[in-house]
PDB file of C-alpha atoms in Angstrom:
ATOM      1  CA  UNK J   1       3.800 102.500 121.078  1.00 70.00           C
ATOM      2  CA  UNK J   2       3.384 104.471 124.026  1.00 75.00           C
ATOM      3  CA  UNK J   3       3.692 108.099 123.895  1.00 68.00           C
ATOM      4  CA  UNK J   4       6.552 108.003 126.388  1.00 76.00           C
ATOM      5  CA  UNK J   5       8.362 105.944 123.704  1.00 77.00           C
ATOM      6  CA  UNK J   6       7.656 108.534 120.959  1.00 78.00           C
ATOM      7  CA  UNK J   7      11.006 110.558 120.870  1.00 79.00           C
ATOM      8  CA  UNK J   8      13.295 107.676 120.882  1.00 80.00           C
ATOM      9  CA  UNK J   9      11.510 106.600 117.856  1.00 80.00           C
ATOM     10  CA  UNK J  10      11.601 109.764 116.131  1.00 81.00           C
ATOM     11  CA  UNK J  11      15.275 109.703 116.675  1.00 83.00           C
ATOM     12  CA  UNK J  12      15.543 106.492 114.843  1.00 85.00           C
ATOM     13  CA  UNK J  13      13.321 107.395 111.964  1.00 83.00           C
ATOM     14  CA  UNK J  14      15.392 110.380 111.700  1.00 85.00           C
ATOM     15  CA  UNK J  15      18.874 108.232 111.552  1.00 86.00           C
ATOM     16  CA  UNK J  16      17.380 106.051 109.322  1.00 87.00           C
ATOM     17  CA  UNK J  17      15.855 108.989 107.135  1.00 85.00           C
ATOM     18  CA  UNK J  18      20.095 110.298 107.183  1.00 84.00           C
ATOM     19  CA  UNK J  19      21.136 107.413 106.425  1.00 85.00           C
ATOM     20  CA  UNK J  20      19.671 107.193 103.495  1.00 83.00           C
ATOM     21  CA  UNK J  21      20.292 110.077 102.091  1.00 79.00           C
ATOM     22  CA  UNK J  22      24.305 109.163 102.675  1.00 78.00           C
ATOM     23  CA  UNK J  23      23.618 106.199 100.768  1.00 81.00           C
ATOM     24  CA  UNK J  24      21.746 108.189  97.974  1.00 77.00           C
ATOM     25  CA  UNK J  25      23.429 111.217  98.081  1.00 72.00           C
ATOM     26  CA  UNK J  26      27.249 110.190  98.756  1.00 70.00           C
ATOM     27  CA  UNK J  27      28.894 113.882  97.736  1.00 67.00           C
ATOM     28  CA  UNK J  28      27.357 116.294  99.759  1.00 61.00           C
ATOM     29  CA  UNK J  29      30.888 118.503 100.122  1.00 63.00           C
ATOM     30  CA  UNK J  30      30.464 119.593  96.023  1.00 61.00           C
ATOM     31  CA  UNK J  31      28.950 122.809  95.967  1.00 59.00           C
ATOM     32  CA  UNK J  32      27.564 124.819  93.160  1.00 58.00           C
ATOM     33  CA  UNK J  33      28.297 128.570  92.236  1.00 65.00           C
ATOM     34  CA  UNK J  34      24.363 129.289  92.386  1.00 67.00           C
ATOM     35  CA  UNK J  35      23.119 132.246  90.482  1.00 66.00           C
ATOM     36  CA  UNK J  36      23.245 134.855  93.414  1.00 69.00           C
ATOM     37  CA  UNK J  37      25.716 136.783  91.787  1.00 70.00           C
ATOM     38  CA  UNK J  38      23.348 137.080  88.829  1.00 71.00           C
ATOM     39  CA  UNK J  39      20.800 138.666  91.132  1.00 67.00           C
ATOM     40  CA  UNK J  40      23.212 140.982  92.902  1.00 71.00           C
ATOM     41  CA  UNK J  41      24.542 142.097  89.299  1.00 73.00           C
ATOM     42  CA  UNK J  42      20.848 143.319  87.944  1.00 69.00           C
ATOM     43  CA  UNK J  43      19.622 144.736  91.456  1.00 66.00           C
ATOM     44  CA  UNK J  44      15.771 145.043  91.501  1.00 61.00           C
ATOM     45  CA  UNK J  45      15.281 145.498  87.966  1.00 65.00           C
ATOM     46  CA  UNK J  46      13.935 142.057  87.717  1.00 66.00           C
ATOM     47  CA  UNK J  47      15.639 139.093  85.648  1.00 66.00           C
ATOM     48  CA  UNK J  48      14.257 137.797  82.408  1.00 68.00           C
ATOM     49  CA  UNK J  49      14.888 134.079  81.904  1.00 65.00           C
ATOM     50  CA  UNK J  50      17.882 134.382  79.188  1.00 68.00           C
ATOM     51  CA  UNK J  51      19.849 135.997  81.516  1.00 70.00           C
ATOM     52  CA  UNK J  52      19.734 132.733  83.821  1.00 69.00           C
ATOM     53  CA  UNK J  53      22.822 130.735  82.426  1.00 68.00           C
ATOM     54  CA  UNK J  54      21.438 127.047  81.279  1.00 64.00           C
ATOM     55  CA  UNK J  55      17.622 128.634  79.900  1.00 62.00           C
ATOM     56  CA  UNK J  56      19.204 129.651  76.631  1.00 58.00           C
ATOM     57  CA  UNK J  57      16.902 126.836  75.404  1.00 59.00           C
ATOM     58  CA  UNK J  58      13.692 128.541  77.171  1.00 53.00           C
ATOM     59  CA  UNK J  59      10.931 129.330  75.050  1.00 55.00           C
ATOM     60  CA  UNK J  60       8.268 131.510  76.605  1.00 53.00           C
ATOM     61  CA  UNK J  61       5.763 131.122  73.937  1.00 52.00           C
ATOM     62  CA  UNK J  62       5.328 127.203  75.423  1.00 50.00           C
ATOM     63  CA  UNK J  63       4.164 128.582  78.774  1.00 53.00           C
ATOM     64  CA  UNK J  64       0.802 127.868  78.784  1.00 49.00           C
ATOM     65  CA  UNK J  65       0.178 130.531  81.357  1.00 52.00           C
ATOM     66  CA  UNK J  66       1.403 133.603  79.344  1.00 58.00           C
ATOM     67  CA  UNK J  67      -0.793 136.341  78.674  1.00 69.00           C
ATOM     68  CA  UNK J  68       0.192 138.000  75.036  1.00 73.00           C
ATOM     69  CA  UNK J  69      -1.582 140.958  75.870  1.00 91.00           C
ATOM     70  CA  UNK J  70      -0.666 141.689  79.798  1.00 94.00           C
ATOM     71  CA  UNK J  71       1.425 144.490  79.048  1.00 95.00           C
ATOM     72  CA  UNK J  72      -1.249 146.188  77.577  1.00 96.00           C
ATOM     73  CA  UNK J  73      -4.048 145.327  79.823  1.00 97.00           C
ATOM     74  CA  UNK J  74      -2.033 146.391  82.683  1.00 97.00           C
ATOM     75  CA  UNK J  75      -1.496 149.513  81.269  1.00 97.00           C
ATOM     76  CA  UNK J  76      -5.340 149.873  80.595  1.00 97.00           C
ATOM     77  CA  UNK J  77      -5.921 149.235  84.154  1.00 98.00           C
ATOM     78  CA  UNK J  78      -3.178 151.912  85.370  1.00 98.00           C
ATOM     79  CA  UNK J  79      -4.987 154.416  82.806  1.00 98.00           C
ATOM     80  CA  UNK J  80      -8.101 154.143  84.051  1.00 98.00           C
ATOM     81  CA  UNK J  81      -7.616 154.526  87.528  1.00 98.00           C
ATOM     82  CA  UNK J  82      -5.085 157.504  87.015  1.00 97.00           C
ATOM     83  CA  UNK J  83      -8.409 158.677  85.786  1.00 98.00           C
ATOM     84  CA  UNK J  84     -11.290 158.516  88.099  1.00 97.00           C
ATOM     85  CA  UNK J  85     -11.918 161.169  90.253  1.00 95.00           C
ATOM     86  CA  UNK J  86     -11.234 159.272  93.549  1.00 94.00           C
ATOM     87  CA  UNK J  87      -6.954 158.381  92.550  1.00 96.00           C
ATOM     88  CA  UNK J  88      -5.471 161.360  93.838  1.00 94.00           C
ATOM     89  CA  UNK J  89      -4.109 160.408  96.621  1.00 94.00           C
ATOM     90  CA  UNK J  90      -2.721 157.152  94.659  1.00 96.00           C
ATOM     91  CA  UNK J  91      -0.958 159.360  91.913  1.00 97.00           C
ATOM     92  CA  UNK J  92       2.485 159.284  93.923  1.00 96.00           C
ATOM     93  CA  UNK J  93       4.072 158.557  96.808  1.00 96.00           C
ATOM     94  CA  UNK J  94       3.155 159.699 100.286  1.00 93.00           C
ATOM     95  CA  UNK J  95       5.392 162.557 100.518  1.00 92.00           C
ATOM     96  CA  UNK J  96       6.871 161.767 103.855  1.00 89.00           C
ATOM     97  CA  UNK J  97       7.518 165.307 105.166  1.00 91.00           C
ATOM     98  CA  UNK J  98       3.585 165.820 104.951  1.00 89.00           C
ATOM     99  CA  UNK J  99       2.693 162.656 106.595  1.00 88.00           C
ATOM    100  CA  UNK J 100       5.852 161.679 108.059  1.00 88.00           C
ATOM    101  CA  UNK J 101       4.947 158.858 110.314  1.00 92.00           C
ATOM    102  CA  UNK J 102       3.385 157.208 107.544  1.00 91.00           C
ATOM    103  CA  UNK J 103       6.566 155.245 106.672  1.00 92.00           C
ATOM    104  CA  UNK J 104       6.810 154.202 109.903  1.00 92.00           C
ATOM    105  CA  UNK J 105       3.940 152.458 109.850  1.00 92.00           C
ATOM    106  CA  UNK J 106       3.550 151.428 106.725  1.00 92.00           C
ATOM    107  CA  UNK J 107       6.517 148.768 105.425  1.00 91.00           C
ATOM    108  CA  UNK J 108       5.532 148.258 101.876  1.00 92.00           C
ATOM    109  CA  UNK J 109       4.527 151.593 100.657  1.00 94.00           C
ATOM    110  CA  UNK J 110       3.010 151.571  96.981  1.00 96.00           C
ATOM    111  CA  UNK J 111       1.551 154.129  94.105  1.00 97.00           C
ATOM    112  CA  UNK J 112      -0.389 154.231  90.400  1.00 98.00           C
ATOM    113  CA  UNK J 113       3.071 155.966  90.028  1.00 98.00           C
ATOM    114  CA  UNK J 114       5.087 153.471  91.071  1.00 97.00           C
ATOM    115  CA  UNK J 115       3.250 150.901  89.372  1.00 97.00           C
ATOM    116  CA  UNK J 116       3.312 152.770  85.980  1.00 97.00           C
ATOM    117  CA  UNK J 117       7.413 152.623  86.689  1.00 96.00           C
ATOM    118  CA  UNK J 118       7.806 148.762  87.518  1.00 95.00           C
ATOM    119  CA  UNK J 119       5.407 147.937  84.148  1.00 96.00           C
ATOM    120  CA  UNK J 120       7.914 150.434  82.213  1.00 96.00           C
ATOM    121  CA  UNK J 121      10.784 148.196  83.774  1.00 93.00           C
ATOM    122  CA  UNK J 122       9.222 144.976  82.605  1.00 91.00           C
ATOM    123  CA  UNK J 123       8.383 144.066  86.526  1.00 92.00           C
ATOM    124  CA  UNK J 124       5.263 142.404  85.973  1.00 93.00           C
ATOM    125  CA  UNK J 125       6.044 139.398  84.300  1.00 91.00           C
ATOM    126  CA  UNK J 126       2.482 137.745  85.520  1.00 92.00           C
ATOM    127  CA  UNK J 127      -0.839 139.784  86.528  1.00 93.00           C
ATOM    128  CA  UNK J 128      -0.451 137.973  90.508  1.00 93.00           C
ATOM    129  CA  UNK J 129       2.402 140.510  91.145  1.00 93.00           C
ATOM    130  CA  UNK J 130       0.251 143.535  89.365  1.00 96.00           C
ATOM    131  CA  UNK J 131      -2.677 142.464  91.328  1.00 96.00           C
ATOM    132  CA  UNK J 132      -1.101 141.750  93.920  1.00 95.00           C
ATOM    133  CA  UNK J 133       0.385 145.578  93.873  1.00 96.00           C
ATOM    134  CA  UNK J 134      -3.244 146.596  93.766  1.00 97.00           C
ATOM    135  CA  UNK J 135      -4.753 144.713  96.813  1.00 96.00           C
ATOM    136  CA  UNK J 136      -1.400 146.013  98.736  1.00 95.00           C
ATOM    137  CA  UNK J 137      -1.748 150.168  97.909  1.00 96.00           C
ATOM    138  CA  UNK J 138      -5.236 149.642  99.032  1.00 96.00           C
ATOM    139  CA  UNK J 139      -4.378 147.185 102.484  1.00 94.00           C
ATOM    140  CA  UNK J 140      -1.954 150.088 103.162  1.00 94.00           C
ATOM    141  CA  UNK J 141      -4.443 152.629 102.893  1.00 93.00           C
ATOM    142  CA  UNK J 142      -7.389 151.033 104.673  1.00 92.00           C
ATOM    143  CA  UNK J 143      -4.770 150.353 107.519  1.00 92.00           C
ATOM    144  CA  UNK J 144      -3.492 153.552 107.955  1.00 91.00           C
ATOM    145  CA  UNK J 145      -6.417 155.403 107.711  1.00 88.00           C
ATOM    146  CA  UNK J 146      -9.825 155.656 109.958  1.00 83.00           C
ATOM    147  CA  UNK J 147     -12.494 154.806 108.174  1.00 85.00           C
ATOM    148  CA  UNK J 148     -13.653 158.909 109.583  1.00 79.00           C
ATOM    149  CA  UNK J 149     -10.150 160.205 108.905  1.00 72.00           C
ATOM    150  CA  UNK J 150     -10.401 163.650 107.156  1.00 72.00           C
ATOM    151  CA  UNK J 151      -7.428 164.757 104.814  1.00 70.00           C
ATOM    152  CA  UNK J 152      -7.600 167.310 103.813  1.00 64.00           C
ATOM    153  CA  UNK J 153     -11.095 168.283 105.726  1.00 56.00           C
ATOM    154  CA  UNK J 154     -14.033 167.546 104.388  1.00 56.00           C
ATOM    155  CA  UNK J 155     -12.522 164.330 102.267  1.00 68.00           C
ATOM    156  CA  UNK J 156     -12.145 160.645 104.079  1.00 85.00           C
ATOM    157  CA  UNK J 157      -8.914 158.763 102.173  1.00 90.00           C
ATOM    158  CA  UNK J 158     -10.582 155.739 103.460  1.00 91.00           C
ATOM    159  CA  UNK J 159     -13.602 156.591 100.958  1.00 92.00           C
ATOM    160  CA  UNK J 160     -11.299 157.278  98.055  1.00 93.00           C
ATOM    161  CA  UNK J 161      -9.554 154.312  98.799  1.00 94.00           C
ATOM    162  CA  UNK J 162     -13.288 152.104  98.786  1.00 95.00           C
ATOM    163  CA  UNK J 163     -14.052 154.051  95.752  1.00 95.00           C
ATOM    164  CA  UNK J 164     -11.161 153.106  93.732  1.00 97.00           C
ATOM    165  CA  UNK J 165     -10.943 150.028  94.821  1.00 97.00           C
ATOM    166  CA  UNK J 166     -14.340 149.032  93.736  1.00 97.00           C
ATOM    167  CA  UNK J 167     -13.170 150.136  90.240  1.00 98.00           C
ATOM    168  CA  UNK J 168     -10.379 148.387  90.631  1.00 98.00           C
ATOM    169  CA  UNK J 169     -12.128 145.258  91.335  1.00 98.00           C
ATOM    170  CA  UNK J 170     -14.044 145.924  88.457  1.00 98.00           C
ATOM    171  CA  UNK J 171     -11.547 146.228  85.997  1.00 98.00           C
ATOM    172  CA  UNK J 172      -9.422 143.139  87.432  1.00 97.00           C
ATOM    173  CA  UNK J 173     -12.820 140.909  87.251  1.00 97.00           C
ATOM    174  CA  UNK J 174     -13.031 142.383  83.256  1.00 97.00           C
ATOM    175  CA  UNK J 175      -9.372 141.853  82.281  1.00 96.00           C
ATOM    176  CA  UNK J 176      -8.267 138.760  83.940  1.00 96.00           C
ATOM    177  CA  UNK J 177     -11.391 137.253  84.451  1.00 94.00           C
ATOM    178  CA  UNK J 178      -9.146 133.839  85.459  1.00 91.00           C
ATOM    179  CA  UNK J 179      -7.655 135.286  88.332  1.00 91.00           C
ATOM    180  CA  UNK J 180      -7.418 134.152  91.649  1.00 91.00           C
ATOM    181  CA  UNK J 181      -6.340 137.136  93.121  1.00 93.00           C
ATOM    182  CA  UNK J 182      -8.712 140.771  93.455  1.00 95.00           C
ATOM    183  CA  UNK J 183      -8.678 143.335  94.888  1.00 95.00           C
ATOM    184  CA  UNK J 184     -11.263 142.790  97.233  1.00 93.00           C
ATOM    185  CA  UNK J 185     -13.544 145.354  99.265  1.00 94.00           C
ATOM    186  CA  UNK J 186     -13.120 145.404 102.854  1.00 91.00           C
ATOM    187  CA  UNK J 187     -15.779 144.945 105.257  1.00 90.00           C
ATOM    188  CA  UNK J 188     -16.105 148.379 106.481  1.00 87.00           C
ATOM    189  CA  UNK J 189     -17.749 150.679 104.422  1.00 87.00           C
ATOM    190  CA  UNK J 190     -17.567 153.721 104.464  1.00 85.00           C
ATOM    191  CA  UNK J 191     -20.211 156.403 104.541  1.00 74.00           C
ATOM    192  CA  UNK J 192     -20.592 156.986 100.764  1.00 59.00           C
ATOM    193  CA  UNK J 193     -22.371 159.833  99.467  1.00 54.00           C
TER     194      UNK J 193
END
């Protein structure tokens, strides 16, 4: 086939491929009600599985995947870095009158704070999104701040950031030691003392 050729015959395989899926598929015009309204109905709080009309049967203790103890070790985690030295300027949100082009920049702002509040609301249903929470405070903080950047003088929030973030790393290596997902270190170090 010559390349010249190639869209006419992409046009047939894509007739054919249509075709096919009349044949197999004959009543495309039915439409189901979805679950959207579901969604809309709990917000952001999350949805556990027997809300979901048609899982009534689910039974979470098959999953292979579940971690009894995730609440807890989560919670360990959270502890421990609310803890060290270097978290205070993870405690809480930005405060946006402060720093006020900081939500400008930054789209997905996250805290220990606002961590401790989505594993009170049952949010992490899997360690990913926890770690994943993690790797994201520290991503925002290593982007919006020089790795020189004093606030207030005399203290880099770049080196806080390293600093918890190395414990951080540490504790996600020691608590889900299966994991894909860590909060890694960036490349640029700072200038520790």
């Amino acid at each position: 086939m010559r390349y010249t050729e190639f869209s006419s015959y992409m046009k047939s395989v894509r007739d054919l491929q249509q075709a096919m899926n009349d044949v197999k598929y004959p009543d495309k015009t039915r439409t189901y009600g979805g679950i959207e309204h579901i969604f809309r109905y709990h917000g952001s709080n999350g949805l556990r599985f027997k809300d979901i009309p048609g899982l009534e049967t689910y039974h979470d203790d098959d999953n292979p995947l579940k971690d009894d103890d995730l609440e807890g070790k989560i919670k360990t985690i959270l502890k421990k870095l609310n803890s060290d030295k270097w978290s205070w300027p993870f405690i809480a949100p930005v405060d946006g009158e402060m720093v006020p082009e900081y939500y400008d920049y930054i789209e997905y702002p996250i805290d220990l704070r606002t961590m401790s509040e989505r594993l009170r609301a049952k949010y992490y249903v899997h360690q990913h999104l926890f770690i994943a929470d993690l790797c994201r405070m520290f991503a925002n903080c290593y982007s919006f701040n020089g790795v020189d950047t004093e606030y207030p003088v005399g203290t880099t929030l770049y080196r806080c950031g390293y600093r918890l973030n190395k414990l951080a790393l540490e504790l996600v290596t020691k608590y889900f030691p299966s994991s894909s997902l860590r909060p890694t270190l960036p490349d640029l170090k700072p200038g520790l003392d």
